[in-house]
Coordinates of C-alpha atoms in Angstrom, one line a residue:
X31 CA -51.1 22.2 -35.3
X32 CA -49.2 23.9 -32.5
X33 CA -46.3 21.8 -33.2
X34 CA -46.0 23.1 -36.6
X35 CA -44.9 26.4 -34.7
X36 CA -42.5 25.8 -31.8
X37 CA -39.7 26.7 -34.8
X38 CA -40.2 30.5 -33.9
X39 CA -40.2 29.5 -29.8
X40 CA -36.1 30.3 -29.2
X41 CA -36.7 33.5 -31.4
X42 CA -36.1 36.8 -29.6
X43 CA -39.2 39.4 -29.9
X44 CA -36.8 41.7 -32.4
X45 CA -36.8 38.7 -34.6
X46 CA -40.5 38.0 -34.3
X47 CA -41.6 41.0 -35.1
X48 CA -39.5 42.0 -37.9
X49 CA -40.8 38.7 -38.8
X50 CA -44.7 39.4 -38.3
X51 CA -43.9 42.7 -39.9
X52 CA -42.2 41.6 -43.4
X53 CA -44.6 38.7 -43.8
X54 CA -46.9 40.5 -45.6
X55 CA -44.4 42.7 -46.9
X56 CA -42.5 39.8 -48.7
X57 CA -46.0 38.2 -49.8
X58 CA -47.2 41.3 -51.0
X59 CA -43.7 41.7 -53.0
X60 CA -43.7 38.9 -54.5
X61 CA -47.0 38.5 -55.6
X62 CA -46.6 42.4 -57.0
X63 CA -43.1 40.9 -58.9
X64 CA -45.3 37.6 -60.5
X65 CA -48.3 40.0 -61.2
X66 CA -46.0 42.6 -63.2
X67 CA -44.0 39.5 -65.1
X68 CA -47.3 38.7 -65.9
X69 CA -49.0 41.6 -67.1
X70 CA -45.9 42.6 -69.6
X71 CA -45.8 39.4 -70.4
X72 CA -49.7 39.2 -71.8
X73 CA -49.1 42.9 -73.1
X74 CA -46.1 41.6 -75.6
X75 CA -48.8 38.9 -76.7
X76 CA -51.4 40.9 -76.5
X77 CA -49.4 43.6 -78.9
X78 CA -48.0 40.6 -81.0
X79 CA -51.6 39.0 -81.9
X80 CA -52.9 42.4 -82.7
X81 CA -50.0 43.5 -84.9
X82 CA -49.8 40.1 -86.4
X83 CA -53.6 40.4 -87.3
X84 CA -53.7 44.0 -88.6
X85 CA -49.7 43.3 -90.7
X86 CA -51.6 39.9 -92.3
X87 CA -54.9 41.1 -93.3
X88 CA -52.9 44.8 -95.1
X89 CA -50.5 42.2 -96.5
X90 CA -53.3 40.1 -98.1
X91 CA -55.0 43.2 -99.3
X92 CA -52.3 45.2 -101.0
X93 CA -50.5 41.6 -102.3
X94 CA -53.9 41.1 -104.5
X95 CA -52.9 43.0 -107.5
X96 CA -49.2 41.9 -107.3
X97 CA -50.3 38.0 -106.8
X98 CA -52.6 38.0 -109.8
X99 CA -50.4 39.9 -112.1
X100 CA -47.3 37.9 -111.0
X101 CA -45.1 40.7 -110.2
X102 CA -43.8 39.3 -107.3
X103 CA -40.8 41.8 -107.4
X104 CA -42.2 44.8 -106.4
X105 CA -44.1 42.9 -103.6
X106 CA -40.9 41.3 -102.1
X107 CA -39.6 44.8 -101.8
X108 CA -42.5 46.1 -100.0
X109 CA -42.6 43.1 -97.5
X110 CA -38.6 43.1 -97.5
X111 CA -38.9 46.9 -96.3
X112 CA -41.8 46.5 -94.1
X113 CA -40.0 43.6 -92.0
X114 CA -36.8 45.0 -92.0
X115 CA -38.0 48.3 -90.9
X116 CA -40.4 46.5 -88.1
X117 CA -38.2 44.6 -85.5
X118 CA -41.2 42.5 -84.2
X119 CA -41.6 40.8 -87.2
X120 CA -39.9 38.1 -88.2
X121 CA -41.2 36.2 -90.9
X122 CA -43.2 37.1 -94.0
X123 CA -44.4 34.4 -96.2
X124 CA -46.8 34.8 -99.3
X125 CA -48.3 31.3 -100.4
X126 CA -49.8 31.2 -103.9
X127 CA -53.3 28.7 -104.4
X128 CA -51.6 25.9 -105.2
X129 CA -49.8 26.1 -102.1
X130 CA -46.4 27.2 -103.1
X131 CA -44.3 29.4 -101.2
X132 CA -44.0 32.6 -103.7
X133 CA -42.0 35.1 -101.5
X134 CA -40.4 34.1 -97.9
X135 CA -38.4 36.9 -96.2
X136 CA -37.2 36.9 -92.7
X137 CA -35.4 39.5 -90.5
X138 CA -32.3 39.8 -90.3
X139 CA -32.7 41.2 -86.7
X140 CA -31.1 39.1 -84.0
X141 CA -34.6 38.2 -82.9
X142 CA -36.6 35.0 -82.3
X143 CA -40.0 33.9 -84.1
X144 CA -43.1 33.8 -81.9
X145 CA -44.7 29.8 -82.1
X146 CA -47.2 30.7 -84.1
X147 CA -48.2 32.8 -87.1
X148 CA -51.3 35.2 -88.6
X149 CA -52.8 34.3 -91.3
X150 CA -54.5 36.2 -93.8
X151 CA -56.2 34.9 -97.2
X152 CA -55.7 36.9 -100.7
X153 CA -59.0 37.3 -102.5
X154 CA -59.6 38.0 -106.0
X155 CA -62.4 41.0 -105.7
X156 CA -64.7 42.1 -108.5
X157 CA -65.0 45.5 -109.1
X158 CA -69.0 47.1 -110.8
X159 CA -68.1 50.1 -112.7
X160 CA -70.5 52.3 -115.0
X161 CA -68.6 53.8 -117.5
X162 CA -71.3 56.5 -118.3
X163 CA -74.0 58.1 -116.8
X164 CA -76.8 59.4 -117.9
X165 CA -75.1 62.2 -119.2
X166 CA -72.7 60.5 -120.8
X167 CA -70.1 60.9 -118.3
X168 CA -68.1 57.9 -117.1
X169 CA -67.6 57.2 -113.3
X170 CA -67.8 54.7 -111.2
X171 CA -71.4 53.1 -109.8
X172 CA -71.8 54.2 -106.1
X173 CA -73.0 51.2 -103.5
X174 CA -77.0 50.3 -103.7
X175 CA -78.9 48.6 -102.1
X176 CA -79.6 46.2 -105.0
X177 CA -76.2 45.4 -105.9
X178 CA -72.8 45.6 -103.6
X179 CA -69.6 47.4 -104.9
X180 CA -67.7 44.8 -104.8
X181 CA -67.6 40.8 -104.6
X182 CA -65.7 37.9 -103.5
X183 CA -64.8 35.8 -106.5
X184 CA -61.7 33.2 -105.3
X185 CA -59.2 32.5 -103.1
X186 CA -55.7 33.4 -105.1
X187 CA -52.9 33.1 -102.3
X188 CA -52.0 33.4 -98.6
X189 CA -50.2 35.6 -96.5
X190 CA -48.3 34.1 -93.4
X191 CA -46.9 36.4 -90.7
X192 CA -44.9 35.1 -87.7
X193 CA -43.9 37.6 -85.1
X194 CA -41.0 37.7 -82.7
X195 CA -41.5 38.8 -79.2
X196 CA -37.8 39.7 -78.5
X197 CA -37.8 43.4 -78.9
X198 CA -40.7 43.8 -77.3
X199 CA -39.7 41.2 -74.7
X200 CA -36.7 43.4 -74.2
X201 CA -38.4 47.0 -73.7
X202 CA -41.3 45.1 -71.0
X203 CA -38.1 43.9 -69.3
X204 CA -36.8 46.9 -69.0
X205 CA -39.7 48.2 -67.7
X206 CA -40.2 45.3 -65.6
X207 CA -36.9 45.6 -63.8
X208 CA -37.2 49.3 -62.9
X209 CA -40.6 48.5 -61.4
X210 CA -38.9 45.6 -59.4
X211 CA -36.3 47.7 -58.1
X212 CA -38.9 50.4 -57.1
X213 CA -40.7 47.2 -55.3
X214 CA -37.3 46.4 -54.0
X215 CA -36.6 49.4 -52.6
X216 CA -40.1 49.7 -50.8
X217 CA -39.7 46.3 -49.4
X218 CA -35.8 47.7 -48.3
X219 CA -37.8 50.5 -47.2
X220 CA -40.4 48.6 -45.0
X221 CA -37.7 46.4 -43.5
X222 CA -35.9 49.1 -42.3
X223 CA -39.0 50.6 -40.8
X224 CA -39.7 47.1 -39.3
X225 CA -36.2 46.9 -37.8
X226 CA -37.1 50.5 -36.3
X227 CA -39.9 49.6 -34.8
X228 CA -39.0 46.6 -33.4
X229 CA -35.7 48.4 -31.8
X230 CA -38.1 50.6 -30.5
X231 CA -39.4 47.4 -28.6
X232 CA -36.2 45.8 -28.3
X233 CA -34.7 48.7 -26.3
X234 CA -36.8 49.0 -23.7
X235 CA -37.7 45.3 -23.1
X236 CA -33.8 45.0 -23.0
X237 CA -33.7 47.4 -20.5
X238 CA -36.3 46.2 -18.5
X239 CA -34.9 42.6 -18.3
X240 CA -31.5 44.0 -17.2
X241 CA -33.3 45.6 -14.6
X242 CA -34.9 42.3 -13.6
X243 CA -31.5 40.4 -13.6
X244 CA -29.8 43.2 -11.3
X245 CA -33.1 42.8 -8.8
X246 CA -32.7 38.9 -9.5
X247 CA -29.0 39.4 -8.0
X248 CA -30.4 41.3 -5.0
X249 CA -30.2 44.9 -6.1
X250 CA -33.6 45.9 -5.5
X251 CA -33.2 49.6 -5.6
X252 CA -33.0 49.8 -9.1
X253 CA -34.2 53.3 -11.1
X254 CA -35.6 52.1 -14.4
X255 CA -37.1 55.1 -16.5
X256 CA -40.3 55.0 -18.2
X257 CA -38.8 55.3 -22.2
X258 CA -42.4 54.5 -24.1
X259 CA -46.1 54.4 -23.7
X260 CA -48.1 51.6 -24.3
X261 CA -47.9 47.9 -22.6
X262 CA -44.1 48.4 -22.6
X263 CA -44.3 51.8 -20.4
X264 CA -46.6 50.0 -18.6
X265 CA -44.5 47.1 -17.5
X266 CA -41.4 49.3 -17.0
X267 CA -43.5 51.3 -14.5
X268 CA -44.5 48.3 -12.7
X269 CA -40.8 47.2 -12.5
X270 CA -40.1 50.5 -10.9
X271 CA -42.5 50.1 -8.6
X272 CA -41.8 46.4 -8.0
X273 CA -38.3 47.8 -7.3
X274 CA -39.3 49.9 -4.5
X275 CA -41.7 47.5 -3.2
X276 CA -38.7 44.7 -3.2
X277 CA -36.3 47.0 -1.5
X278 CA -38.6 48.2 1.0
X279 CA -39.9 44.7 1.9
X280 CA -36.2 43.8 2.2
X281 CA -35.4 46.2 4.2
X282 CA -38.6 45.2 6.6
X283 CA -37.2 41.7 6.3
X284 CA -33.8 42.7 7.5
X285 CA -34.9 44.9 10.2
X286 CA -37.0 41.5 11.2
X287 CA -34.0 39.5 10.9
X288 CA -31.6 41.3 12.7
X289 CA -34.3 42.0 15.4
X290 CA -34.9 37.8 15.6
X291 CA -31.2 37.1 15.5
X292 CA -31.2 39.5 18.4
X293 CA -33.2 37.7 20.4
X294 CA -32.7 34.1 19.5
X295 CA -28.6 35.3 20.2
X296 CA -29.9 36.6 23.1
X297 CA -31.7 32.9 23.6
X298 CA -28.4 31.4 23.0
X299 CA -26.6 32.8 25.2
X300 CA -28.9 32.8 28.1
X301 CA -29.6 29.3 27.0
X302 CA -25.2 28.9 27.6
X303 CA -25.4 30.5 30.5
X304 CA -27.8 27.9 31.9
X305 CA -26.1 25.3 30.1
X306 CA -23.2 26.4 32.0
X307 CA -24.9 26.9 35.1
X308 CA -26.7 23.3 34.7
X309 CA -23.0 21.6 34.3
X310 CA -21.5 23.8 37.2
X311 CA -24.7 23.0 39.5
X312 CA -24.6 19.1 38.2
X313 CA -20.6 19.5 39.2
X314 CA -21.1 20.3 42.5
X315 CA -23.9 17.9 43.2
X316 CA -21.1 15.8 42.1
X317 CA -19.0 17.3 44.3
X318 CA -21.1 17.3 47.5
X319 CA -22.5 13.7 46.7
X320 CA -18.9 12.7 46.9
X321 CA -17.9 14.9 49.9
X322 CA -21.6 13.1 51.4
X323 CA -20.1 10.0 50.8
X324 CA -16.6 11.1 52.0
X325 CA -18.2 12.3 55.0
X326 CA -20.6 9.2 55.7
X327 CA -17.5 6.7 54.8
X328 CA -15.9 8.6 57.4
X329 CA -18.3 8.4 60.3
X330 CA -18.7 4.6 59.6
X331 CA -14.7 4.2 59.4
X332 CA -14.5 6.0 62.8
X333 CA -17.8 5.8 64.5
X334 CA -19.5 2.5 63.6
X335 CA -16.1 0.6 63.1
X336 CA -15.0 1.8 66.0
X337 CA -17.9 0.5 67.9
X338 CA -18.2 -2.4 66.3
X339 CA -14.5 -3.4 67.3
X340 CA -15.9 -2.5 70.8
X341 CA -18.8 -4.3 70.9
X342 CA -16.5 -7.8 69.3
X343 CA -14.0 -7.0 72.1
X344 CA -16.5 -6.9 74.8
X345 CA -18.1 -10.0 73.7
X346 CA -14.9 -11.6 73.5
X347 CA -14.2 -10.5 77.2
X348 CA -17.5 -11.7 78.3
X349 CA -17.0 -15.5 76.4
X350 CA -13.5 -15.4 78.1
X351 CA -15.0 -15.0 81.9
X352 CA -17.5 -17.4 80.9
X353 CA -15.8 -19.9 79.6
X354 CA -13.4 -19.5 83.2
X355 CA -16.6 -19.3 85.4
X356 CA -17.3 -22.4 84.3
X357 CA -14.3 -24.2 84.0
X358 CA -14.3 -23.2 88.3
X359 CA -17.8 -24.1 88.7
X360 CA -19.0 -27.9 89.8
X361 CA -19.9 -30.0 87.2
X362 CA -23.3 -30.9 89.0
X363 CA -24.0 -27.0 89.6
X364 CA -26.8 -25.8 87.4
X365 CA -25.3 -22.4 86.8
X366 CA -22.7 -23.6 84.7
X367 CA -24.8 -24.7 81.9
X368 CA -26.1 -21.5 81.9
X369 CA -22.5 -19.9 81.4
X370 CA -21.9 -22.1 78.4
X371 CA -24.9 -20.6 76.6
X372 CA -23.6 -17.5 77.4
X373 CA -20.3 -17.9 76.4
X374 CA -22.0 -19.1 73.1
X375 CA -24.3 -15.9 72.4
X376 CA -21.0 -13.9 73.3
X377 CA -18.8 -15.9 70.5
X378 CA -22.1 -15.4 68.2
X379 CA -21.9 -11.4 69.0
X380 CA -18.7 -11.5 67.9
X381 CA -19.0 -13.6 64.8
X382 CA -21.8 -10.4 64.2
X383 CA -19.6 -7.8 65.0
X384 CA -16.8 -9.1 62.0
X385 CA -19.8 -9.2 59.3
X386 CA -20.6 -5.9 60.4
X387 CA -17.6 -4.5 60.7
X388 CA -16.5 -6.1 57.1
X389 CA -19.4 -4.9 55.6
X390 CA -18.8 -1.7 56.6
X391 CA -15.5 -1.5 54.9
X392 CA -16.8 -2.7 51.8
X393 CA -19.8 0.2 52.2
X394 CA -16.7 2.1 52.6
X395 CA -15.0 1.6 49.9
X396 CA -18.2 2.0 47.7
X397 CA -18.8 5.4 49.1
X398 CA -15.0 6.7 49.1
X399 CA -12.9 4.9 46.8
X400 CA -9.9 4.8 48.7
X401 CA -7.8 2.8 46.5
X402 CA -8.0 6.0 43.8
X403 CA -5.9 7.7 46.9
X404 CA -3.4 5.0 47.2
X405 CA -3.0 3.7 43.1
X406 CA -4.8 6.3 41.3
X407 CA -7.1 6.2 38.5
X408 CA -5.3 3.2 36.5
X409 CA -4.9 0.8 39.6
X410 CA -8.2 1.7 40.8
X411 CA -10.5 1.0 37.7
X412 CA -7.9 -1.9 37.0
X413 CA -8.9 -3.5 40.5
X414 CA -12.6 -3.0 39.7
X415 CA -12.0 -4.9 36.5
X416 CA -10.2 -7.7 38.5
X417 CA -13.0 -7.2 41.2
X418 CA -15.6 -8.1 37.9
X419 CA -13.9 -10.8 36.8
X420 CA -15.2 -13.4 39.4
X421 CA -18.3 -12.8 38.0
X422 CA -17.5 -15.1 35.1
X423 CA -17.4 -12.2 32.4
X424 CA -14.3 -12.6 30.8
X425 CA -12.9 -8.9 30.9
X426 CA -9.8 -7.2 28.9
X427 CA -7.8 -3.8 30.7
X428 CA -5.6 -1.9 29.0
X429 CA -4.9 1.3 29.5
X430 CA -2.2 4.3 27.5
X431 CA -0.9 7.6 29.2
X432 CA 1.0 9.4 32.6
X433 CA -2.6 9.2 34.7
X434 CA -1.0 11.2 37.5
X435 CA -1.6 14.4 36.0
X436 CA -5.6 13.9 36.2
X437 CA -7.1 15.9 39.0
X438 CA -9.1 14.5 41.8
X439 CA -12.3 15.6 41.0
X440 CA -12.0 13.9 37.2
X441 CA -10.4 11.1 38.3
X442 CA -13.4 10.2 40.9
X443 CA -15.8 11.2 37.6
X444 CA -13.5 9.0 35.6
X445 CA -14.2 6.2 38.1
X446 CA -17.8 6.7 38.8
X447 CA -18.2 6.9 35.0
X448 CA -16.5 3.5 34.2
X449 CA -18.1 1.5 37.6
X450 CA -21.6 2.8 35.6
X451 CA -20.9 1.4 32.7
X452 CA -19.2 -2.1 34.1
X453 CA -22.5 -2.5 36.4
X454 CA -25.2 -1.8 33.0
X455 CA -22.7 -4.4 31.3
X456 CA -23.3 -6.7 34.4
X457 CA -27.0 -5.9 35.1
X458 CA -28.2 -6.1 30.9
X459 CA -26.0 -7.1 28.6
X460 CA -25.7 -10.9 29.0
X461 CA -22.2 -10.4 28.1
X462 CA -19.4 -13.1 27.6
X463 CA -16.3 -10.4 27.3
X464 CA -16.0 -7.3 28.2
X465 CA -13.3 -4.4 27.3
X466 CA -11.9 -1.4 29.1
X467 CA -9.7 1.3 27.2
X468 CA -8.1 4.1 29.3
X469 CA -5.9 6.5 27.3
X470 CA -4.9 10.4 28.8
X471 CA -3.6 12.5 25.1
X472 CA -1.8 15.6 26.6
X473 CA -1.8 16.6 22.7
X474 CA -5.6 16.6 22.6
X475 CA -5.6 17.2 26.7
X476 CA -8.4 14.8 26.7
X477 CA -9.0 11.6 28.9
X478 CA -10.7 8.6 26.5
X479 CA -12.6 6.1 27.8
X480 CA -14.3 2.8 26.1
X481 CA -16.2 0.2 27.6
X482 CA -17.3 -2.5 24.8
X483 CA -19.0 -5.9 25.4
X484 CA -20.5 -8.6 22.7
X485 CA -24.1 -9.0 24.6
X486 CA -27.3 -8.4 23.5
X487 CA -27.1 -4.3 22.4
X488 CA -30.0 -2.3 21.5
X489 CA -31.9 -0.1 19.3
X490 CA -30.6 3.3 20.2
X491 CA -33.9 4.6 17.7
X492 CA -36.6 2.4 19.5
X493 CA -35.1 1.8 23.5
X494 CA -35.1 4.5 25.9
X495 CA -32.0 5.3 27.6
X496 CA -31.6 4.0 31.4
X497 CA -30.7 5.5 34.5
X498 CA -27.3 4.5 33.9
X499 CA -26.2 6.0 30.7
X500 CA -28.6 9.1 31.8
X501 CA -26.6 9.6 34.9
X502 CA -23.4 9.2 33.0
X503 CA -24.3 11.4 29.9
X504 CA -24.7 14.0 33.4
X505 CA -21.3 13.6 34.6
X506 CA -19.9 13.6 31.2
X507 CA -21.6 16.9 30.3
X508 CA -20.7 18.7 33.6
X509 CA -17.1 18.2 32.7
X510 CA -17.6 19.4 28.9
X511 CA -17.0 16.4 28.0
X512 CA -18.4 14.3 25.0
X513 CA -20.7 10.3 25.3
X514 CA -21.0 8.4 22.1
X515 CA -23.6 5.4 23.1
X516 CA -23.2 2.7 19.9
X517 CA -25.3 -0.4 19.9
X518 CA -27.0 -2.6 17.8
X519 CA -29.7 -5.7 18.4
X520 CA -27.0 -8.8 18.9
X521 CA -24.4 -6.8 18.0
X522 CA -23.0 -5.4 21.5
X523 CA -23.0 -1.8 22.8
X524 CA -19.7 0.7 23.1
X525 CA -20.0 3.4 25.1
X526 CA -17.0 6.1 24.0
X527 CA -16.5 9.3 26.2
X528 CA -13.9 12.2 26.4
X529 CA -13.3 14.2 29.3
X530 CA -11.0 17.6 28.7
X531 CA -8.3 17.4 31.2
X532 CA -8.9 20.9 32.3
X533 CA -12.5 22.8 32.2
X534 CA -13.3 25.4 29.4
X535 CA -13.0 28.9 30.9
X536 CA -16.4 30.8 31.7

């Protein structure tokens, strides 16, 4: 059932209810217009039977006379004048008892016979008539109750009318079609009042949803006047007020806004300034680290090196008088055995002394790079590389760019960054090769670093980062620099940085 009605769905509300309005209004006009056809209609036949009837029955009686006498002359005049002078008649016939057609005249009116036709039987009457009375005068014998007046004796003819409903047709239509365009013009009457009224709706409602479209764009402050009473006044009041509710709970919001951007700006940038204070205090633990291990290589180049090419001298010394005491010495004498022990512990002090003292340099050159001094950052990771390669790890350098222009702290960062990442690739990755990628872009004034093996890799998702990578993702973010950590199970792991040349400013 509700299907039957979704064609009215995409009307507007003018439409509808002009349509709600000259529903009835058409129903009642048409049924007015079928009632009225109607009515003249069964008038004319009404008329036409009644007409027909009373025209038949005067016929039969007046034709008696004229019938039985057989002068049929006169009679054809009187029927030829009483249908020429009455439109609505069309055809007179008088039909004698033996069934012959005695007299036929038909109009000669442009007119149309009916489909049927009034009949009326001529009667041969009997007249009683005393010629005398008791007086002796002659006159005709009143009705008694003992004898009638008159009486039926037989049947001498017939008289056939048949009507035509044209003229009359003609004056009902004419009457019919000034009461349809009264009808018409009530039913042009109540569609105009139906298009005022529902303008009268439209209008407002128009109004009112333009409203709602401007505060649907975000002009809340909208004045909307109420124009009617009723529902719509009612809703164009609430969209005034829902108006000034909107724009005054914008406003609030705004205020909100503004006073949250505030504060998380104000977040931000203390948030910066800690970033930046986190990266300048990571920089100069850097920095001091280094200048720790600067110092410490120092004191074990000067100090302990020093003392250790003491200590080897002096046992050197002592295994050289010992070896002459006891070349001097008897052979039989006991202490020369004794001399010979010593001259051994001496050349095993010495032996000592050279560990130590090469040890030392190595611890040295851990703590204080020194070849970065002597063949900057290039020949320096380029000899760790080399110093790598005896590990069996097959290991590719390459390297693009003027590296003299990199400063001294970047290119000890530089250096620590890459021994970091060559050590994880020693210490996890089960690698077979290995590749280094050095390139300085005075375009981009960047440094670009890439270490790449084929080992084992990771799940960045599922493993937690390492000491390692935590400590260089440190370094790389004091300098303002960028890490990219890519890796997948059996796939290998690249580890991308970029270091800006020079430091951002503030």
């Amino acid at each position: 059932m509700t299907g039957r009605w979704q064609f009215w769905r995409g009307w507007s509300i003018g439409l509808r209810m002009a349509f709600i309005t000259m529903l009835p209004v058409a129903l009642l006009f048409t049924s007015f217009v079928w009632y009225s056809w109607y009515a003249h209609r069964a008038q004319v036949d009404e008329e036409l039977a009644e007409r027909g009837t009373i025209l038949a029955r005067a016929l039969a009686v007046t034709s008696e006379y004229n019938v039985i006498s057989g002068n049929l002359a006169d009679l054809r005049l009187t029927i030829n004048g009483l249908v020429q002078s009455d439109s609505s008649v069309y055809r007179v016939d008088v039909v004698d008892v033996n069934g012959r057609n005695v007299i036929a005249v038909v109009s000669e009116h442009p007119v149309e016979a009916e489909g049927r036709a009034f009949v009326a039987t001529i009667r041969k009457q009997v007249i009683w008539i005393n010629l005398f009375s008791d007086n002796g005068t002659p006159h005709v014998t009143a009705s008694s109750d003992t004898r009638p007046p008159t009486l039926t004796s037989e049947v001498v003819g017939q008289v056939r009318v048949t009507m035509s409903p044209t003229n009359m047709l003609a004056r009902q239509l004419r009457r019919f079609r000034i009461e349809l365009a009264m009808a018409a013009l009530a039913l042009l009457g109540s569609g105009l009042l139906a298009w005022v009224l529902a303008r009268s709706l439209i209008v407002p409602l128009r109004e009112a949803i333009a409203t709602l479209r401007k505060i649907r764009g975000g002009h809340y402050r909208v004045e909307l006047p109420v124009t009617t009473g009723g529902e719509v006044g009612e809703l164009q009041a609430s969209i005034g007020e829902m108006s000034v509710a909107l724009d005054e709970s914008k406003k609030d919001l705004e205020n909100k806004v503004a006073e949250r951007t505030r504060d998380l700006l104000a977040s931000r940038n203390e948030a910066l300034r800690a970033d930046a204070d986190k990266r300048k205090l990571i920089q100069k633990v850097n920095n001091i680290i280094e200048d720790e291990r600067k110092s410490i290589a120092v004191e074990i180049h000067d100090e302990l090196n020093a003392s250790l090419i003491a200590v080897r001298l002096e046992s050197q010394t002592i295994q050289h008088l010992a070896t002459r005491a006891a070349s001097a010495a008897p052979a039989v004498s006991e202490p020369g055995a004794e001399l010979q022990q010593i001259a051994a512990k001496a050349q095993a002090i010495t032996r000592l002394a050279l560990d130590l003292y090469a040890n030392g340099r190595r611890l040295v050159r851990r703590l204080r790079p020194e070849v970065l001094d002597m063949l900057g950052l290039h020949g320096a990771v380029e000899e760790m590389v080399n110093h790598y390669r005896s590990s069996g790890v097959l290991f590719e350098f390459d390297s693009h760019g003027d590296f003299a222009k990199i400063g001294n702290e970047l290119a000890i960062s530089a250096y620590r960054i890459v021994q970091e990442a060559l050590s994880n690739v020693m210490k996890h990755s089960n690698a077979g090769f290995a590749r280094v990628d050095l390139a300085l872009s005075e375009d981009e004034g960047a440094l670009h670093i890439e270490v790449q093996d084929d080992g084992d890799g990771f799940d960045p998702a599922v493993a937690s980062e390492g000491i390692g990578i935590i400590g260089m993702r440190e370094r790389v973010h004091a300098l303002d620099g960028s890490i990219r950590v890519q890796s997948a199970p059996g796939e290998g792991t690249l580890v991308a940085i970029t270091l800006p040349l020079a430091p951002k400013p503030g």
